PDB file of C-alpha atoms in Angstrom:
ATOM      1  CA  UNK A   6      24.817  74.252  -2.400  1.00 88.00           C
ATOM      2  CA  UNK A   7      24.679  78.109  -3.151  1.00 97.00           C
ATOM      3  CA  UNK A   8      22.734  79.455  -5.971  1.00 97.00           C
ATOM      4  CA  UNK A   9      25.890  80.253  -7.352  1.00 98.00           C
ATOM      5  CA  UNK A  10      26.726  76.616  -7.493  1.00 98.00           C
ATOM      6  CA  UNK A  11      23.705  75.710  -8.653  1.00 98.00           C
ATOM      7  CA  UNK A  12      23.752  77.480 -12.075  1.00 98.00           C
ATOM      8  CA  UNK A  13      27.535  76.378 -12.699  1.00 98.00           C
ATOM      9  CA  UNK A  14      26.193  72.634 -11.821  1.00 98.00           C
ATOM     10  CA  UNK A  15      23.562  73.744 -14.512  1.00 98.00           C
ATOM     11  CA  UNK A  16      26.202  74.769 -16.797  1.00 98.00           C
ATOM     12  CA  UNK A  17      28.156  71.821 -16.652  1.00 98.00           C
ATOM     13  CA  UNK A  18      25.084  69.716 -17.186  1.00 98.00           C
ATOM     14  CA  UNK A  19      24.750  71.473 -20.531  1.00 98.00           C
ATOM     15  CA  UNK A  20      28.057  70.587 -21.361  1.00 97.00           C
ATOM     16  CA  UNK A  21      27.925  67.024 -20.183  1.00 97.00           C
ATOM     17  CA  UNK A  22      24.927  66.812 -22.471  1.00 97.00           C
ATOM     18  CA  UNK A  23      26.239  67.939 -25.847  1.00 96.00           C
ATOM     19  CA  UNK A  24      29.442  65.973 -25.080  1.00 94.00           C
ATOM     20  CA  UNK A  25      27.345  62.549 -24.567  1.00 95.00           C
ATOM     21  CA  UNK A  26      25.182  63.609 -27.487  1.00 95.00           C
ATOM     22  CA  UNK A  27      22.125  63.202 -24.520  1.00 97.00           C
ATOM     23  CA  UNK A  28      19.202  64.911 -26.431  1.00 97.00           C
ATOM     24  CA  UNK A  29      17.120  64.448 -23.651  1.00 98.00           C
ATOM     25  CA  UNK A  30      19.025  65.622 -20.680  1.00 98.00           C
ATOM     26  CA  UNK A  31      19.574  68.620 -23.337  1.00 98.00           C
ATOM     27  CA  UNK A  32      15.538  68.708 -23.781  1.00 98.00           C
ATOM     28  CA  UNK A  33      15.276  68.781 -19.737  1.00 98.00           C
ATOM     29  CA  UNK A  34      17.843  71.779 -19.547  1.00 98.00           C
ATOM     30  CA  UNK A  35      16.382  74.704 -21.836  1.00 98.00           C
ATOM     31  CA  UNK A  36      13.391  76.709 -20.130  1.00 98.00           C
ATOM     32  CA  UNK A  37       9.501  75.831 -20.829  1.00 98.00           C
ATOM     33  CA  UNK A  38       7.809  78.962 -19.492  1.00 96.00           C
ATOM     34  CA  UNK A  39       9.605  81.704 -21.463  1.00 97.00           C
ATOM     35  CA  UNK A  40      11.218  82.330 -24.979  1.00 97.00           C
ATOM     36  CA  UNK A  41      14.397  80.686 -25.375  1.00 98.00           C
ATOM     37  CA  UNK A  42      16.885  81.910 -27.632  1.00 98.00           C
ATOM     38  CA  UNK A  43      20.198  80.488 -29.147  1.00 98.00           C
ATOM     39  CA  UNK A  44      23.326  81.609 -31.063  1.00 97.00           C
ATOM     40  CA  UNK A  45      25.299  78.704 -32.147  1.00 95.00           C
ATOM     41  CA  UNK A  46      29.182  79.773 -33.493  1.00 93.00           C
ATOM     42  CA  UNK A  47      28.797  80.879 -36.815  1.00 92.00           C
ATOM     43  CA  UNK A  48      25.228  81.379 -36.944  1.00 93.00           C
ATOM     44  CA  UNK A  49      22.260  83.757 -37.072  1.00 93.00           C
ATOM     45  CA  UNK A  50      20.175  83.752 -33.850  1.00 96.00           C
ATOM     46  CA  UNK A  51      17.148  81.267 -33.740  1.00 96.00           C
ATOM     47  CA  UNK A  52      14.164  82.314 -31.323  1.00 98.00           C
ATOM     48  CA  UNK A  53      11.314  79.710 -30.074  1.00 98.00           C
ATOM     49  CA  UNK A  54      11.762  76.293 -28.398  1.00 98.00           C
ATOM     50  CA  UNK A  55      10.654  74.373 -30.973  1.00 98.00           C
ATOM     51  CA  UNK A  56      13.386  76.041 -33.516  1.00 98.00           C
ATOM     52  CA  UNK A  57      16.113  76.129 -30.768  1.00 98.00           C
ATOM     53  CA  UNK A  58      15.448  72.275 -29.894  1.00 98.00           C
ATOM     54  CA  UNK A  59      15.650  71.076 -33.400  1.00 98.00           C
ATOM     55  CA  UNK A  60      18.754  73.058 -33.762  1.00 97.00           C
ATOM     56  CA  UNK A  61      20.134  70.987 -30.798  1.00 98.00           C
ATOM     57  CA  UNK A  62      18.881  67.759 -32.148  1.00 97.00           C
ATOM     58  CA  UNK A  63      20.377  67.965 -35.352  1.00 97.00           C
ATOM     59  CA  UNK A  64      23.787  68.798 -33.695  1.00 96.00           C
ATOM     60  CA  UNK A  65      23.488  66.033 -31.191  1.00 96.00           C
ATOM     61  CA  UNK A  66      22.279  63.320 -33.967  1.00 96.00           C
ATOM     62  CA  UNK A  67      25.607  64.439 -35.575  1.00 94.00           C
ATOM     63  CA  UNK A  68      28.110  61.064 -34.743  1.00 91.00           C
ATOM     64  CA  UNK A  69      31.185  63.800 -36.062  1.00 89.00           C
ATOM     65  CA  UNK A  70      29.887  66.590 -33.704  1.00 86.00           C
ATOM     66  CA  UNK A  71      32.895  68.359 -31.724  1.00 86.00           C
ATOM     67  CA  UNK A  72      33.550  67.331 -28.150  1.00 89.00           C
ATOM     68  CA  UNK A  73      33.445  70.387 -25.977  1.00 93.00           C
ATOM     69  CA  UNK A  74      34.816  70.905 -22.680  1.00 94.00           C
ATOM     70  CA  UNK A  75      34.266  74.106 -20.523  1.00 96.00           C
ATOM     71  CA  UNK A  76      36.535  75.907 -18.385  1.00 96.00           C
ATOM     72  CA  UNK A  77      37.126  78.997 -16.770  1.00 97.00           C
ATOM     73  CA  UNK A  78      33.650  79.481 -15.968  1.00 98.00           C
ATOM     74  CA  UNK A  79      32.120  82.044 -13.927  1.00 98.00           C
ATOM     75  CA  UNK A  80      28.690  82.874 -12.895  1.00 98.00           C
ATOM     76  CA  UNK A  81      26.389  86.194 -12.378  1.00 98.00           C
ATOM     77  CA  UNK A  82      23.252  86.296 -10.656  1.00 98.00           C
ATOM     78  CA  UNK A  83      20.911  88.840 -11.388  1.00 97.00           C
ATOM     79  CA  UNK A  84      17.446  87.617  -9.328  1.00 96.00           C
ATOM     80  CA  UNK A  85      16.195  84.600 -10.760  1.00 97.00           C
ATOM     81  CA  UNK A  86      17.977  85.167 -13.877  1.00 98.00           C
ATOM     82  CA  UNK A  87      22.122  84.207 -14.110  1.00 98.00           C
ATOM     83  CA  UNK A  88      24.641  84.838 -16.877  1.00 98.00           C
ATOM     84  CA  UNK A  89      27.506  82.348 -17.097  1.00 98.00           C
ATOM     85  CA  UNK A  90      30.561  83.097 -18.944  1.00 98.00           C
ATOM     86  CA  UNK A  91      32.828  80.370 -20.049  1.00 98.00           C
ATOM     87  CA  UNK A  92      35.289  79.138 -22.768  1.00 97.00           C
ATOM     88  CA  UNK A  93      34.467  76.129 -24.804  1.00 96.00           C
ATOM     89  CA  UNK A  94      37.550  73.774 -25.760  1.00 95.00           C
ATOM     90  CA  UNK A  95      36.594  72.060 -28.817  1.00 91.00           C
ATOM     91  CA  UNK A  96      37.981  69.631 -31.324  1.00 82.00           C
ATOM     92  CA  UNK A  97      39.372  72.482 -33.797  1.00 77.00           C
ATOM     93  CA  UNK A  98      39.191  75.365 -31.584  1.00 88.00           C
ATOM     94  CA  UNK A  99      38.426  77.964 -28.574  1.00 93.00           C
ATOM     95  CA  UNK A 100      34.929  79.804 -28.273  1.00 96.00           C
ATOM     96  CA  UNK A 101      33.593  82.104 -25.552  1.00 97.00           C
ATOM     97  CA  UNK A 102      30.518  81.249 -24.305  1.00 98.00           C
ATOM     98  CA  UNK A 103      27.606  83.010 -23.006  1.00 98.00           C
ATOM     99  CA  UNK A 104      25.167  81.070 -21.368  1.00 98.00           C
ATOM    100  CA  UNK A 105      21.401  82.580 -19.622  1.00 98.00           C
ATOM    101  CA  UNK A 106      20.132  80.447 -16.825  1.00 98.00           C
ATOM    102  CA  UNK A 107      16.451  81.625 -15.680  1.00 98.00           C
ATOM    103  CA  UNK A 108      15.003  80.092 -12.520  1.00 98.00           C
ATOM    104  CA  UNK A 109      11.867  77.778 -13.348  1.00 97.00           C
ATOM    105  CA  UNK A 110      10.168  75.552 -10.884  1.00 96.00           C
ATOM    106  CA  UNK A 111      13.292  75.756  -8.543  1.00 96.00           C
ATOM    107  CA  UNK A 112      15.714  74.683 -11.192  1.00 97.00           C
ATOM    108  CA  UNK A 113      17.938  76.606 -13.159  1.00 98.00           C
ATOM    109  CA  UNK A 114      17.284  76.348 -17.038  1.00 98.00           C
ATOM    110  CA  UNK A 115      19.046  77.704 -19.928  1.00 98.00           C
ATOM    111  CA  UNK A 116      17.177  80.605 -21.334  1.00 98.00           C
ATOM    112  CA  UNK A 117      20.137  81.729 -24.008  1.00 98.00           C
ATOM    113  CA  UNK A 118      23.288  80.344 -25.323  1.00 98.00           C
ATOM    114  CA  UNK A 119      25.467  82.125 -27.853  1.00 98.00           C
ATOM    115  CA  UNK A 120      29.091  81.081 -28.563  1.00 96.00           C
ATOM    116  CA  UNK A 121      31.719  82.618 -30.903  1.00 94.00           C
ATOM    117  CA  UNK A 122      35.232  82.031 -31.526  1.00 92.00           C
ATOM    118  CA  UNK A 123      38.296  83.168 -29.388  1.00 91.00           C
ATOM    119  CA  UNK A 124      40.961  84.937 -31.337  1.00 85.00           C
ATOM    120  CA  UNK A 125      42.801  87.440 -28.865  1.00 74.00           C
ATOM    121  CA  UNK A 126      43.724  86.925 -25.401  1.00 67.00           C
ATOM    122  CA  UNK A 127      45.157  90.151 -24.519  1.00 55.00           C
ATOM    123  CA  UNK A 128      42.677  91.475 -22.152  1.00 46.00           C
ATOM    124  CA  UNK A 129      42.174  89.321 -18.972  1.00 49.00           C
ATOM    125  CA  UNK A 130      39.028  89.342 -16.553  1.00 50.00           C
ATOM    126  CA  UNK A 131      39.260  91.718 -13.982  1.00 48.00           C
ATOM    127  CA  UNK A 132      39.453  90.338 -10.392  1.00 44.00           C
TER     128      UNK A 132
ATOM    129  CA  UNK B  27       6.461 103.641 -25.624  1.00 88.00           C
ATOM    130  CA  UNK B  28       6.127 100.011 -24.988  1.00 97.00           C
ATOM    131  CA  UNK B  29       8.795  98.251 -22.855  1.00 97.00           C
ATOM    132  CA  UNK B  30       9.793  96.175 -26.109  1.00 98.00           C
ATOM    133  CA  UNK B  31      10.285  99.834 -28.100  1.00 98.00           C
ATOM    134  CA  UNK B  32      12.130 100.972 -24.893  1.00 98.00           C
ATOM    135  CA  UNK B  33      14.572  98.270 -25.141  1.00 98.00           C
ATOM    136  CA  UNK B  34      14.908  98.482 -28.655  1.00 98.00           C
ATOM    137  CA  UNK B  35      15.715 102.282 -28.408  1.00 98.00           C
ATOM    138  CA  UNK B  36      18.332 101.558 -25.890  1.00 98.00           C
ATOM    139  CA  UNK B  37      19.919  98.870 -27.941  1.00 98.00           C
ATOM    140  CA  UNK B  38      19.811 101.552 -30.894  1.00 98.00           C
ATOM    141  CA  UNK B  39      21.823 104.076 -28.685  1.00 98.00           C
ATOM    142  CA  UNK B  40      24.349 101.447 -27.922  1.00 98.00           C
ATOM    143  CA  UNK B  41      25.198 101.605 -31.592  1.00 97.00           C
ATOM    144  CA  UNK B  42      24.967 105.213 -32.186  1.00 97.00           C
ATOM    145  CA  UNK B  43      27.183 105.778 -29.450  1.00 97.00           C
ATOM    146  CA  UNK B  44      29.638 102.946 -30.784  1.00 96.00           C
ATOM    147  CA  UNK B  45      29.372 104.813 -34.666  1.00 94.00           C
ATOM    148  CA  UNK B  46      29.744 108.111 -33.085  1.00 95.00           C
ATOM    149  CA  UNK B  47      32.934 107.108 -31.110  1.00 95.00           C
ATOM    150  CA  UNK B  48      30.945 108.779 -27.988  1.00 97.00           C
ATOM    151  CA  UNK B  49      32.417 107.542 -24.945  1.00 97.00           C
ATOM    152  CA  UNK B  50      30.276 109.620 -22.570  1.00 98.00           C
ATOM    153  CA  UNK B  51      27.160 108.083 -23.896  1.00 98.00           C
ATOM    154  CA  UNK B  52      28.475 104.685 -24.204  1.00 98.00           C
ATOM    155  CA  UNK B  53      29.089 105.076 -20.350  1.00 98.00           C
ATOM    156  CA  UNK B  54      25.979 106.266 -19.548  1.00 98.00           C
ATOM    157  CA  UNK B  55      24.510 103.091 -20.962  1.00 98.00           C
ATOM    158  CA  UNK B  56      26.059 100.456 -18.977  1.00 98.00           C
ATOM    159  CA  UNK B  57      24.671  99.904 -15.936  1.00 98.00           C
ATOM    160  CA  UNK B  58      25.776 100.755 -12.452  1.00 98.00           C
ATOM    161  CA  UNK B  59      24.480  98.460  -9.514  1.00 97.00           C
ATOM    162  CA  UNK B  60      25.407  95.206 -10.985  1.00 97.00           C
ATOM    163  CA  UNK B  61      28.279  93.352 -12.537  1.00 97.00           C
ATOM    164  CA  UNK B  62      28.485  94.339 -15.989  1.00 98.00           C
ATOM    165  CA  UNK B  63      30.057  91.804 -18.553  1.00 98.00           C
ATOM    166  CA  UNK B  64      31.543  92.002 -22.282  1.00 98.00           C
ATOM    167  CA  UNK B  65      32.784  89.631 -24.931  1.00 97.00           C
ATOM    168  CA  UNK B  66      33.990  91.441 -27.922  1.00 95.00           C
ATOM    169  CA  UNK B  67      34.356  89.780 -31.150  1.00 93.00           C
ATOM    170  CA  UNK B  68      37.278  87.294 -30.842  1.00 91.00           C
ATOM    171  CA  UNK B  69      37.746  87.910 -27.065  1.00 93.00           C
ATOM    172  CA  UNK B  70      37.832  86.620 -23.766  1.00 93.00           C
ATOM    173  CA  UNK B  71      35.204  87.497 -21.449  1.00 96.00           C
ATOM    174  CA  UNK B  72      35.503  90.630 -19.526  1.00 96.00           C
ATOM    175  CA  UNK B  73      33.904  91.107 -16.178  1.00 98.00           C
ATOM    176  CA  UNK B  74      33.847  94.284 -14.055  1.00 98.00           C
ATOM    177  CA  UNK B  75      32.568  97.553 -15.032  1.00 98.00           C
ATOM    178  CA  UNK B  76      35.963  99.292 -14.805  1.00 98.00           C
ATOM    179  CA  UNK B  77      37.380  96.748 -17.142  1.00 98.00           C
ATOM    180  CA  UNK B  78      34.616  96.982 -19.787  1.00 98.00           C
ATOM    181  CA  UNK B  79      34.690 100.650 -19.639  1.00 98.00           C
ATOM    182  CA  UNK B  80      38.203 100.409 -20.261  1.00 98.00           C
ATOM    183  CA  UNK B  81      38.026  98.363 -23.160  1.00 97.00           C
ATOM    184  CA  UNK B  82      35.261 100.735 -24.999  1.00 98.00           C
ATOM    185  CA  UNK B  83      37.612 103.475 -24.120  1.00 97.00           C
ATOM    186  CA  UNK B  84      40.165 101.748 -26.385  1.00 97.00           C
ATOM    187  CA  UNK B  85      37.914 100.756 -29.122  1.00 96.00           C
ATOM    188  CA  UNK B  86      35.854 104.280 -29.755  1.00 96.00           C
ATOM    189  CA  UNK B  87      39.465 106.133 -28.931  1.00 96.00           C
ATOM    190  CA  UNK B  88      40.700 104.314 -31.951  1.00 94.00           C
ATOM    191  CA  UNK B  89      39.987 106.362 -35.273  1.00 91.00           C
ATOM    192  CA  UNK B  90      39.776 103.336 -37.236  1.00 89.00           C
ATOM    193  CA  UNK B  91      37.425 101.598 -35.461  1.00 86.00           C
ATOM    194  CA  UNK B  92      34.637 100.127 -37.768  1.00 86.00           C
ATOM    195  CA  UNK B  93      31.576 101.860 -38.496  1.00 89.00           C
ATOM    196  CA  UNK B  94      28.593  99.071 -37.105  1.00 93.00           C
ATOM    197  CA  UNK B  95      25.044  99.180 -37.963  1.00 94.00           C
ATOM    198  CA  UNK B  96      22.719  97.271 -36.186  1.00 96.00           C
ATOM    199  CA  UNK B  97      19.566  95.438 -38.161  1.00 96.00           C
ATOM    200  CA  UNK B  98      17.206  92.504 -37.538  1.00 97.00           C
ATOM    201  CA  UNK B  99      17.000  93.641 -34.090  1.00 98.00           C
ATOM    202  CA  UNK B 100      14.451  91.550 -31.363  1.00 98.00           C
ATOM    203  CA  UNK B 101      13.804  92.225 -28.194  1.00 98.00           C
ATOM    204  CA  UNK B 102      12.894  89.735 -25.637  1.00 98.00           C
ATOM    205  CA  UNK B 103      11.532  90.527 -22.135  1.00 98.00           C
ATOM    206  CA  UNK B 104      12.019  88.597 -18.854  1.00 97.00           C
ATOM    207  CA  UNK B 105      10.991  90.990 -16.253  1.00 96.00           C
ATOM    208  CA  UNK B 106      13.324  93.595 -15.279  1.00 97.00           C
ATOM    209  CA  UNK B 107      16.265  91.866 -17.745  1.00 98.00           C
ATOM    210  CA  UNK B 108      15.619  91.784 -21.284  1.00 98.00           C
ATOM    211  CA  UNK B 109      17.616  90.332 -24.024  1.00 98.00           C
ATOM    212  CA  UNK B 110      18.228  91.883 -27.645  1.00 98.00           C
ATOM    213  CA  UNK B 111      19.471  89.727 -30.358  1.00 98.00           C
ATOM    214  CA  UNK B 112      20.483  91.294 -33.505  1.00 98.00           C
ATOM    215  CA  UNK B 113      22.902  91.405 -36.071  1.00 97.00           C
ATOM    216  CA  UNK B 114      25.959  93.799 -36.683  1.00 96.00           C
ATOM    217  CA  UNK B 115      26.994  94.890 -40.121  1.00 95.00           C
ATOM    218  CA  UNK B 116      30.705  96.074 -40.270  1.00 91.00           C
ATOM    219  CA  UNK B 117      32.763  97.381 -42.759  1.00 82.00           C
ATOM    220  CA  UNK B 118      34.532  94.075 -42.885  1.00 77.00           C
ATOM    221  CA  UNK B 119      31.669  91.639 -41.773  1.00 88.00           C
ATOM    222  CA  UNK B 120      28.324  90.379 -40.355  1.00 93.00           C
ATOM    223  CA  UNK B 121      28.399  89.832 -36.730  1.00 95.00           C
ATOM    224  CA  UNK B 122      25.718  88.152 -34.410  1.00 97.00           C
ATOM    225  CA  UNK B 123      25.247  89.786 -31.067  1.00 98.00           C
ATOM    226  CA  UNK B 124      23.199  89.488 -28.168  1.00 98.00           C
ATOM    227  CA  UNK B 125      22.776  92.582 -25.816  1.00 98.00           C
ATOM    228  CA  UNK B 126      21.462  92.076 -22.349  1.00 98.00           C
ATOM    229  CA  UNK B 127      19.981  94.835 -20.502  1.00 98.00           C
ATOM    230  CA  UNK B 128      18.637  95.626 -16.680  1.00 98.00           C
ATOM    231  CA  UNK B 129      16.160  97.865 -15.701  1.00 98.00           C
ATOM    232  CA  UNK B 130      17.535 100.516 -13.646  1.00 97.00           C
ATOM    233  CA  UNK B 131      16.332 103.777 -12.286  1.00 96.00           C
ATOM    234  CA  UNK B 132      13.547 103.524 -14.744  1.00 96.00           C
ATOM    235  CA  UNK B 133      16.263 103.158 -17.747  1.00 97.00           C
ATOM    236  CA  UNK B 134      17.186 100.015 -19.730  1.00 98.00           C
ATOM    237  CA  UNK B 135      21.207  99.546 -19.077  1.00 98.00           C
ATOM    238  CA  UNK B 136      23.328  97.447 -20.682  1.00 98.00           C
ATOM    239  CA  UNK B 137      24.547  94.473 -18.622  1.00 98.00           C
ATOM    240  CA  UNK B 138      25.954  92.367 -21.270  1.00 98.00           C
ATOM    241  CA  UNK B 139      27.202  92.603 -24.817  1.00 98.00           C
ATOM    242  CA  UNK B 140      28.416  89.545 -26.859  1.00 98.00           C
ATOM    243  CA  UNK B 141      29.296  89.667 -30.591  1.00 96.00           C
ATOM    244  CA  UNK B 142      30.927  87.008 -32.736  1.00 94.00           C
ATOM    245  CA  UNK B 143      31.098  86.429 -36.790  1.00 92.00           C
ATOM    246  CA  UNK B 144      28.169  85.185 -38.699  1.00 91.00           C
ATOM    247  CA  UNK B 145      29.214  82.495 -41.065  1.00 85.00           C
ATOM    248  CA  UNK B 146      25.852  80.414 -41.809  1.00 74.00           C
ATOM    249  CA  UNK B 147      22.544  81.653 -42.551  1.00 66.00           C
ATOM    250  CA  UNK B 148      20.584  78.121 -43.318  1.00 55.00           C
ATOM    251  CA  UNK B 149      18.784  78.597 -40.249  1.00 46.00           C
ATOM    252  CA  UNK B 150      15.926  81.511 -40.000  1.00 49.00           C
ATOM    253  CA  UNK B 151      14.075  82.593 -36.810  1.00 50.00           C
ATOM    254  CA  UNK B 152      11.180  80.806 -35.965  1.00 48.00           C
ATOM    255  CA  UNK B 153       8.360  83.091 -36.550  1.00 45.00           C
TER     256      UNK B 153
END
């Protein structure tokens, strides 16, 4: 498995944990040695592992939390940090997500998640 | 000047260039040695320097482009990569921004910008 594949696998695990309301898996996915950050759709940013994980606990404890599917995922590697850009398809809309990972103890772990609504599609990725 | 201050200064220069419609300054701010990424509010992600800078050229060439002020900016350093989370105040609304910088040739340069609307404020940063 290439590093690119490993980052994309960690990204898919994030969406699996989200959709399965699997808080333990979500907690394992987030970095422990660096400050973690999260900007949920429509929220102001949250910093700090305790606050970020509390936000996920609340979201995943809600039985009405939306199902989320990830597609058009692409990983960009910068040494021990990687950025995944993807689209999230939810009941109720589409979001553009930025997921930043850091390699800790040989594993790619989330250090930042930012998602916000997609309203326009006229510009396409260059490749 | 600490590294933290240097990152925040680069972040403020981004908003200065934006509000001044200063495309040359905007172009100087973006990294040249790595893939750059950008998720404008409501858009799908853009990857690649040519496409990202073309999007900024179009935005800054528009005389009706909104004025943007940045506040509540905080920098998080991870070696040669830094994340700035801040709020953008525009004519017409508030956005939460993620700006990712990389240190190139001794300068902090943008490698990713993602902004999206703020709709809720019930959760506050932990500190």
